[in-house]
Amino acid sequence: MENLRNFDQVCAILKEHDHNPNRLIAILQAVQDVYRYLPEEAMTFIATSLGIPPAKVFGVASFYAHFTLEPKGRFVVKVCDGTACHVKKSNDIAEALRKHLGLTPQSQTTSDMLFTLETVSCLGTCGLAPALVINDEVHGLQTPQSAVELVSEIQARETAVHA
Amino acid sequence: MLETMTLETLKSNHDRCAEKVTKRIIICAGTGCMANGSMAVHDEFVRQLEAHGQRAMVVLDKPEPGYLVSGSGCQGFCQMGPLVSILPEGLMYCKVRQQDVAEIVQESVLGEGCVERLAYKCPDSGCTCKHMDDIPFYHRQSRFVLQMCGFLDPENLSEYVAQGGYFAAREAATRKTAEEICATVLESGLRGRGGGGFPAGRKWEMARVQDSRKKYIVCNGDEGDPGAFMDRSVMEGNPHSVLEGMILAALGIGADEGYIYVRAEYPLAVARMKRAVRDATEAGILGESLFGTGRRMTMTVVEGAGAFVCGEETALLSSIEGNRGMPTPKPPFPAQKGLFGCPTIINNVETLATVPLIFRLGVERFRAIGIPSSPGTKTFALTGHVANTGLIEVPMGTTLRHIIQDIAGGVTDDHGDLCGTDFKAVQIGGPSGGCLVQDHLELPLDFDSLKKAGAMVGSGGLVVMNRSTCMVEIARFFMQFTQNESCGKCVPCREGTKQMLALLTDIVEGRATLETLSLLEEVAEMVQIGSLCALGKTAPNPVLSTLRYFRDEYLAHVVDKRCPAGKCAALRTFAIDPETCIGCGVCKRKCPVGAIEGSPKKPHRIDVEKCIRCGACLESCKFAAISA
């Protein structure tokens, strides 16, 4: 929470966008890149700095799927459920990962804050369906087994680092 | 400084450098190939060439002899990636891995041979296709807008100029009036590639006649349709063609500022468009003085934030202004009152990338492609159960059969094996479109014939489905999507899609009656008529079109409580094959409701009355004795 009281980075982002309320979406994107989510304090701070109501900032943040109001895991796994992936059984992949990570339909993030599992509507890599993305890295032609292996590899690497 | 450079100098500098290149190695750097490790292949080529004491260049900026190793945009044949081509021979290699590079360098770069094991093999004839032009997937297409994607280095402005780029825009800026530009586009008969097929020239003309000092041009790169990636590929593969189209559009309506709205899910497209804008500005093409005419022309890349509805014009404008992306009623049309209240035209990426080609080749040559009511070509994202998935481009009016049989290489079963008779349907136009069936195989794909068949071109996603696909489940899938993406502004869409989704869920879960079907149709009609924007108006299309062509499948779900494709979990009936069952008893122990009975070492049996269709037995059986 230490860095939340210090808005230096947010100020720098606001300055970069000339404190222009029309750039609100770009500002929120940059702020989310810093915190990996949009903390309420940061949104209020942005609203005050831009001279717009906090409700407007919250309205925009809650409208777009790209924004998250809750902290996400360090590895965000997005399983594509676009049409092409769907007809090639992307559901089974999401289900296998959910089981592997011990997640319920209500919880998206593991308790150790390592993984967040999401399904997205289309990554545009339909030629490689079914596909998934782990932190912006695309993995195509997946099966439930290969997806679980990818995640297990990260888990093993992380445990090794901490041990 | 670059500013004083004319297009001619850029071109002649580039040509002088290109002359010296011994061979050119092109590695596809589209999202698909990059996911399969094409960048490692790229770097390995440089390393291998240097190890052989050769000069390897990654950017063509010096007139010195050597080998050019360049990336390209998406070449379309994503399934076969990473793709590597060697010029001037025109060899093409598929699924190239880092460890294959040494052999390719030895054989085809330093030598004149071909590594046959990496060449494409035709699955039906078994013959080896050494050259790109030999591969049926390519030689049966007409690549027009995509022609340069897959060849050009998208991050090199000079290369675009060298093949004739920006000359048309400069001529328009220096010699043509806005009226003439609009007239040319109108005459070409170009129709918007983003969905509805509205004539681009009419849209431009409408904005041109508006009396306003400030006007805007917006490029719609918010390609949100699940199953479509044409715009992504154009932005990644030939970003300058989009910019040139935007300059021509801006000149046509009298705008001096443009925005390129790209979805956030396409990070590579965002990066390449930003780079293109920067390079064009540095070269004095864009900026305070367009081609040195003293006329201001600026372009800005804006990233979306994940809202499908922002593909709708008015919602997109609202999003650029920093608001929630909600549509507003039309009229006033954006051409009259758009971005920040000024006349604005919004064109799709593919439409804008077509514009420079019309000016370069002339209206006559453009109109010679396609059919009179829809001239030109259309790109489609070909996916689903077909042998060759990827990005294709064909003249308007091409038949579905040609695309599926000749280009896509035929329909496959669930294991990816070719099977001639398995075609069931094609979903075209994503969640706003409809499905086409066996009877439509001879239907020419163009705006008007598709509309008559109850579907639409949409942005151009073509998802081919085989017999194992449940059409009711697909309709439910699309409804789930539109319901999620409904912005919530107007009641018919917000509540209607929710009700339709609930009714469809009832059908796939076996709770529906015949009344559900008539209610579904009634709600669908209401949503179609009453919604504010195209998202709502077209949301019922997948439901209505599946109801039209697969009513028997709906009836099987509703009346017989049976899913003909065996996909709907709640309607599956589990049975144990007494021949295969060895009576191990694992399924009996796994069954949460005690629906399985049988003595050890004897075939077991499932009590259908007690069974809750959870599938636990199916998963637990090691002998594949249980079927659903």
Short mmCIF file of N, CA, C and O in Angstrom, two decimals, chain A residues 45-101:
data_model
loop_
_atom_site.label_atom_id
_atom_site.label_comp_id
_atom_site.label_asym_id
_atom_site.label_seq_id
_atom_site.Cartn_x
_atom_site.Cartn_y
_atom_site.Cartn_z
N PHE A 45 -7.98 10.47 -7.43
CA PHE A 45 -6.91 11.43 -7.67
C PHE A 45 -6.93 11.92 -9.12
O PHE A 45 -6.83 13.13 -9.39
N ILE A 46 -7.13 10.98 -10.06
CA ILE A 46 -7.17 11.35 -11.48
C ILE A 46 -8.34 12.29 -11.74
O ILE A 46 -8.20 13.32 -12.41
N ALA A 47 -9.51 11.96 -11.15
CA ALA A 47 -10.71 12.78 -11.35
C ALA A 47 -10.45 14.21 -10.90
O ALA A 47 -10.72 15.17 -11.62
N THR A 48 -9.91 14.35 -9.69
CA THR A 48 -9.65 15.69 -9.15
C THR A 48 -8.65 16.44 -10.03
O THR A 48 -8.85 17.62 -10.35
N SER A 49 -7.62 15.73 -10.47
CA SER A 49 -6.60 16.40 -11.28
C SER A 49 -7.13 16.85 -12.63
O SER A 49 -6.69 17.85 -13.17
N LEU A 50 -8.07 16.08 -13.18
CA LEU A 50 -8.60 16.44 -14.50
C LEU A 50 -9.80 17.37 -14.39
O LEU A 50 -10.32 17.85 -15.39
N GLY A 51 -10.28 17.59 -13.14
CA GLY A 51 -11.44 18.44 -12.94
C GLY A 51 -12.73 17.81 -13.44
O GLY A 51 -13.62 18.49 -13.96
N ILE A 52 -12.84 16.50 -13.34
CA ILE A 52 -14.08 15.82 -13.70
C ILE A 52 -14.57 15.02 -12.50
O ILE A 52 -13.79 14.70 -11.61
N PRO A 53 -15.87 14.68 -12.44
CA PRO A 53 -16.38 13.95 -11.28
C PRO A 53 -15.78 12.54 -11.19
O PRO A 53 -15.58 11.90 -12.23
N PRO A 54 -15.49 12.07 -9.98
CA PRO A 54 -14.98 10.70 -9.82
C PRO A 54 -15.93 9.68 -10.45
O PRO A 54 -15.49 8.64 -10.94
N ALA A 55 -17.23 9.97 -10.45
CA ALA A 55 -18.21 9.04 -11.01
C ALA A 55 -17.95 8.81 -12.49
O ALA A 55 -18.14 7.72 -13.02
N LYS A 56 -17.49 9.86 -13.17
CA LYS A 56 -17.21 9.72 -14.60
C LYS A 56 -16.03 8.78 -14.81
O LYS A 56 -16.05 7.91 -15.68
N VAL A 57 -14.98 8.96 -13.97
CA VAL A 57 -13.80 8.10 -14.09
C VAL A 57 -14.20 6.66 -13.79
O VAL A 57 -13.84 5.73 -14.52
N PHE A 58 -14.98 6.47 -12.73
CA PHE A 58 -15.41 5.13 -12.37
C PHE A 58 -16.30 4.54 -13.48
O PHE A 58 -16.20 3.37 -13.82
N GLY A 59 -17.13 5.39 -14.06
CA GLY A 59 -18.01 4.95 -15.15
C GLY A 59 -17.22 4.42 -16.34
O GLY A 59 -17.55 3.38 -16.89
N VAL A 60 -16.17 5.14 -16.70
CA VAL A 60 -15.35 4.71 -17.83
C VAL A 60 -14.58 3.44 -17.45
O VAL A 60 -14.53 2.47 -18.20
N ALA A 61 -14.02 3.43 -16.23
CA ALA A 61 -13.22 2.28 -15.80
C ALA A 61 -14.06 1.01 -15.75
O ALA A 61 -13.58 -0.07 -16.07
N SER A 62 -15.32 1.15 -15.35
CA SER A 62 -16.15 -0.06 -15.22
C SER A 62 -16.77 -0.46 -16.55
O SER A 62 -17.26 -1.57 -16.70
N PHE A 63 -16.75 0.44 -17.52
CA PHE A 63 -17.38 0.13 -18.82
C PHE A 63 -16.51 -0.80 -19.66
O PHE A 63 -17.00 -1.73 -20.30
N TYR A 64 -15.22 -0.56 -19.67
CA TYR A 64 -14.34 -1.29 -20.57
C TYR A 64 -13.75 -2.54 -19.92
O TYR A 64 -13.27 -2.49 -18.78
N ALA A 65 -13.77 -3.62 -20.68
CA ALA A 65 -13.31 -4.91 -20.16
C ALA A 65 -11.83 -4.90 -19.81
O ALA A 65 -11.37 -5.69 -19.00
N HIS A 66 -11.09 -3.99 -20.45
CA HIS A 66 -9.66 -3.97 -20.27
C HIS A 66 -9.26 -3.51 -18.85
O HIS A 66 -8.19 -3.82 -18.36
N PHE A 67 -10.16 -2.75 -18.22
CA PHE A 67 -9.83 -2.22 -16.89
C PHE A 67 -10.28 -3.18 -15.80
O PHE A 67 -11.32 -3.80 -15.90
N THR A 68 -9.49 -3.25 -14.75
CA THR A 68 -9.87 -4.09 -13.64
C THR A 68 -9.77 -3.28 -12.35
O THR A 68 -8.85 -2.48 -12.18
N LEU A 69 -10.76 -3.46 -11.49
CA LEU A 69 -10.79 -2.68 -10.25
C LEU A 69 -10.23 -3.49 -9.09
O LEU A 69 -10.20 -3.03 -7.96
N GLU A 70 -9.82 -4.72 -9.40
CA GLU A 70 -9.24 -5.56 -8.36
C GLU A 70 -7.85 -6.01 -8.80
O GLU A 70 -7.61 -6.20 -9.99
N PRO A 71 -6.96 -6.20 -7.82
CA PRO A 71 -5.60 -6.61 -8.20
C PRO A 71 -5.61 -7.96 -8.91
O PRO A 71 -6.38 -8.84 -8.55
N LYS A 72 -4.78 -8.06 -9.93
CA LYS A 72 -4.68 -9.31 -10.68
C LYS A 72 -3.41 -10.04 -10.30
O LYS A 72 -2.48 -9.46 -9.76
N GLY A 73 -3.37 -11.32 -10.64
CA GLY A 73 -2.18 -12.12 -10.39
C GLY A 73 -1.01 -11.65 -11.25
O GLY A 73 -1.19 -10.88 -12.20
N ARG A 74 0.19 -12.15 -10.94
CA ARG A 74 1.34 -11.71 -11.71
C ARG A 74 1.32 -12.26 -13.13
O ARG A 74 1.84 -11.67 -14.05
N PHE A 75 0.71 -13.43 -13.29
CA PHE A 75 0.57 -14.00 -14.62
C PHE A 75 -0.91 -14.01 -14.98
O PHE A 75 -1.70 -14.66 -14.32
N VAL A 76 -1.25 -13.28 -16.02
CA VAL A 76 -2.64 -13.25 -16.44
C VAL A 76 -2.79 -14.20 -17.63
O VAL A 76 -2.16 -14.01 -18.67
N VAL A 77 -3.57 -15.24 -17.43
CA VAL A 77 -3.79 -16.22 -18.48
C VAL A 77 -5.14 -15.92 -19.12
O VAL A 77 -6.16 -15.94 -18.45
N LYS A 78 -5.11 -15.57 -20.41
CA LYS A 78 -6.37 -15.30 -21.10
C LYS A 78 -6.62 -16.42 -22.09
O LYS A 78 -5.86 -16.59 -23.04
N VAL A 79 -7.68 -17.17 -21.85
CA VAL A 79 -8.03 -18.24 -22.77
C VAL A 79 -9.01 -17.67 -23.78
O VAL A 79 -10.02 -17.09 -23.41
N CYS A 80 -8.67 -17.79 -25.05
CA CYS A 80 -9.53 -17.21 -26.07
C CYS A 80 -10.78 -18.06 -26.24
O CYS A 80 -10.71 -19.28 -26.34
N ASP A 81 -11.93 -17.38 -26.24
CA ASP A 81 -13.19 -18.08 -26.49
C ASP A 81 -13.90 -17.40 -27.65
O ASP A 81 -15.10 -17.19 -27.63
N GLY A 82 -13.13 -17.02 -28.65
CA GLY A 82 -13.71 -16.50 -29.88
C GLY A 82 -14.36 -17.66 -30.62
O GLY A 82 -14.19 -18.81 -30.23
N THR A 83 -15.06 -17.35 -31.71
CA THR A 83 -15.79 -18.42 -32.41
C THR A 83 -14.88 -19.56 -32.84
O THR A 83 -15.18 -20.73 -32.62
N ALA A 84 -13.75 -19.20 -33.46
CA ALA A 84 -12.87 -20.24 -33.99
C ALA A 84 -12.34 -21.12 -32.87
O ALA A 84 -12.27 -22.34 -33.00
N CYS A 85 -11.97 -20.48 -31.75
CA CYS A 85 -11.45 -21.26 -30.62
C CYS A 85 -12.58 -22.06 -29.98
O CYS A 85 -12.39 -23.18 -29.54
N HIS A 86 -13.77 -21.45 -29.93
CA HIS A 86 -14.91 -22.11 -29.30
C HIS A 86 -15.26 -23.41 -30.03
O HIS A 86 -15.46 -24.43 -29.39
N VAL A 87 -15.30 -23.38 -31.37
CA VAL A 87 -15.65 -24.60 -32.09
C VAL A 87 -14.52 -25.63 -31.99
O VAL A 87 -14.72 -26.79 -32.27
N LYS A 88 -13.34 -25.17 -31.58
CA LYS A 88 -12.26 -26.13 -31.36
C LYS A 88 -12.06 -26.40 -29.88
O LYS A 88 -10.96 -26.69 -29.41
N LYS A 89 -13.14 -26.23 -29.11
CA LYS A 89 -13.21 -26.66 -27.71
C LYS A 89 -12.30 -25.91 -26.76
O LYS A 89 -11.58 -26.52 -25.96
N SER A 90 -12.34 -24.57 -26.83
CA SER A 90 -11.55 -23.80 -25.88
C SER A 90 -12.11 -23.94 -24.46
O SER A 90 -11.39 -23.75 -23.49
N ASN A 91 -13.40 -24.28 -24.36
CA ASN A 91 -14.02 -24.47 -23.04
C ASN A 91 -13.27 -25.48 -22.21
O ASN A 91 -13.05 -25.29 -21.01
N ASP A 92 -12.87 -26.58 -22.85
CA ASP A 92 -12.17 -27.64 -22.13
C ASP A 92 -10.84 -27.14 -21.58
O ASP A 92 -10.40 -27.56 -20.51
N ILE A 93 -10.21 -26.23 -22.33
CA ILE A 93 -8.92 -25.70 -21.88
C ILE A 93 -9.12 -24.84 -20.63
O ILE A 93 -8.42 -25.00 -19.63
N ALA A 94 -10.11 -23.95 -20.69
CA ALA A 94 -10.39 -23.08 -19.54
C ALA A 94 -10.75 -23.93 -18.32
O ALA A 94 -10.29 -23.67 -17.20
N GLU A 95 -11.54 -24.96 -18.57
CA GLU A 95 -11.98 -25.83 -17.47
C GLU A 95 -10.79 -26.56 -16.84
O GLU A 95 -10.66 -26.63 -15.62
N ALA A 96 -9.89 -27.07 -17.69
CA ALA A 96 -8.72 -27.79 -17.19
C ALA A 96 -7.84 -26.87 -16.36
O ALA A 96 -7.32 -27.27 -15.31
N LEU A 97 -7.68 -25.63 -16.82
CA LEU A 97 -6.84 -24.69 -16.09
C LEU A 97 -7.48 -24.31 -14.76
O LEU A 97 -6.81 -24.19 -13.74
N ARG A 98 -8.81 -24.13 -14.81
CA ARG A 98 -9.53 -23.74 -13.59
C ARG A 98 -9.35 -24.83 -12.54
O ARG A 98 -9.09 -24.57 -11.38
N LYS A 99 -9.44 -26.06 -12.99
CA LYS A 99 -9.29 -27.21 -12.09
C LYS A 99 -7.85 -27.25 -11.55
O LYS A 99 -7.63 -27.41 -10.36
N HIS A 100 -6.89 -27.08 -12.47
CA HIS A 100 -5.49 -27.16 -12.09
C HIS A 100 -5.13 -26.08 -11.06
O HIS A 100 -4.37 -26.32 -10.13
N LEU A 101 -5.69 -24.88 -11.25
CA LEU A 101 -5.35 -23.77 -10.37
C LEU A 101 -6.26 -23.71 -9.15
O LEU A 101 -6.09 -22.84 -8.29
#
